[in-house]
Short mmCIF file of C-alpha atoms in Angstrom, two decimals:
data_model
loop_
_atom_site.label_atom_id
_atom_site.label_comp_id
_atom_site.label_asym_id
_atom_site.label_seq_id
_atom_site.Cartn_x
_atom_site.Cartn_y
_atom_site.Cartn_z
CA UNK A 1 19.27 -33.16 -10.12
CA UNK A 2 17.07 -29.68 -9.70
CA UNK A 3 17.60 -28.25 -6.05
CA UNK A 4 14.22 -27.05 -5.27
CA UNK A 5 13.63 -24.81 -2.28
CA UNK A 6 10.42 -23.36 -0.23
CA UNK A 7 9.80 -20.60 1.66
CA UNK A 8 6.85 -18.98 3.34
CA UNK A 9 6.93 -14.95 3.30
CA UNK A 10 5.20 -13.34 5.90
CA UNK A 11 4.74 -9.28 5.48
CA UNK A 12 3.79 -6.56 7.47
CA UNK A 13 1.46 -3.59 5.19
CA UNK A 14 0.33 -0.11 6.48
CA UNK A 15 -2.47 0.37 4.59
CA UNK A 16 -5.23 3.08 4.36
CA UNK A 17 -8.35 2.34 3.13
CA UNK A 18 -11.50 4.58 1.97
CA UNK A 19 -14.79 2.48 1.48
CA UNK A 20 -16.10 3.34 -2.23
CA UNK A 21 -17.94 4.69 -3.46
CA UNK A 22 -15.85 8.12 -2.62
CA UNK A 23 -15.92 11.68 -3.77
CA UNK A 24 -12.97 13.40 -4.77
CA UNK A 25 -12.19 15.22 -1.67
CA UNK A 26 -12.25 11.82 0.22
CA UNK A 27 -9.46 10.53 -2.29
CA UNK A 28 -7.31 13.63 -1.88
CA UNK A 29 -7.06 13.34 1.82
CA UNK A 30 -6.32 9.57 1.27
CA UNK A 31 -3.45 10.57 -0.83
CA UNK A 32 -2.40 13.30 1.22
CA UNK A 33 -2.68 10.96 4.73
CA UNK A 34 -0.27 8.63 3.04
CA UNK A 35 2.25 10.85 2.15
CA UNK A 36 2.66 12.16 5.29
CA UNK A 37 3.15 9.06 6.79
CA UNK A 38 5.74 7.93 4.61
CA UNK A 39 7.57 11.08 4.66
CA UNK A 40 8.40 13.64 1.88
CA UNK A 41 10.99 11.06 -0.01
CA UNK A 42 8.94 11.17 -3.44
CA UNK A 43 11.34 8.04 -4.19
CA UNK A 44 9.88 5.78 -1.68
CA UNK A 45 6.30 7.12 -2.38
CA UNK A 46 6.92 5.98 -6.00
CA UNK A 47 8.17 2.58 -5.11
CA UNK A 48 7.00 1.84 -1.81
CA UNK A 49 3.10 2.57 -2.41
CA UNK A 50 0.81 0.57 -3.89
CA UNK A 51 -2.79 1.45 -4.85
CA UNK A 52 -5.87 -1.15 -4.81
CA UNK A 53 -8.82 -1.01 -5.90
CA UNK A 54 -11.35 -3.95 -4.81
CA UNK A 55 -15.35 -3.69 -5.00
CA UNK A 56 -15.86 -2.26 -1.72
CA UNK A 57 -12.51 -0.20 -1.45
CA UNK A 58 -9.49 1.93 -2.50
CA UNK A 59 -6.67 0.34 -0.26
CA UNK A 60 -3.09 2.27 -0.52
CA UNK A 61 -0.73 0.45 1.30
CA UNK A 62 3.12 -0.74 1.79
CA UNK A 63 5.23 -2.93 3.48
CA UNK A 64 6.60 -1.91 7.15
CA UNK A 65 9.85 -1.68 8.06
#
């Protein structure tokens, strides 16, 4: 017999957003805001970040600790 489980996952994101259309400037600062906030590790900017676009905005977010 299969042993099937379920869970519900509940996550906390820091995210910073920038309503689009945006000029490059904008997007810099975006980039530049996020760094800083999750520190100069380059390996958890790589893996911790993610970057989404949607129709209204450019969302970069990850998951608090």
């Amino acid at each position: 017999m299969t042993r099937v489980s379920h869970r519900e996952v509940t996550k906390t994101w820091v995210e910073y957003t920038l309503p689009l259309p945006c000029v490059w400037g904008d997007l810099t600062d975006l980039v530049a805001m996020a760094r800083q906030a999750l520190g100069e590790d380059a390996a958890q900017w790589d893996t911790a970040a993610e970057v989404i676009a949607t129709d209204e905005e450019l969302i970069v977010r990850w998951e608090s600790r």
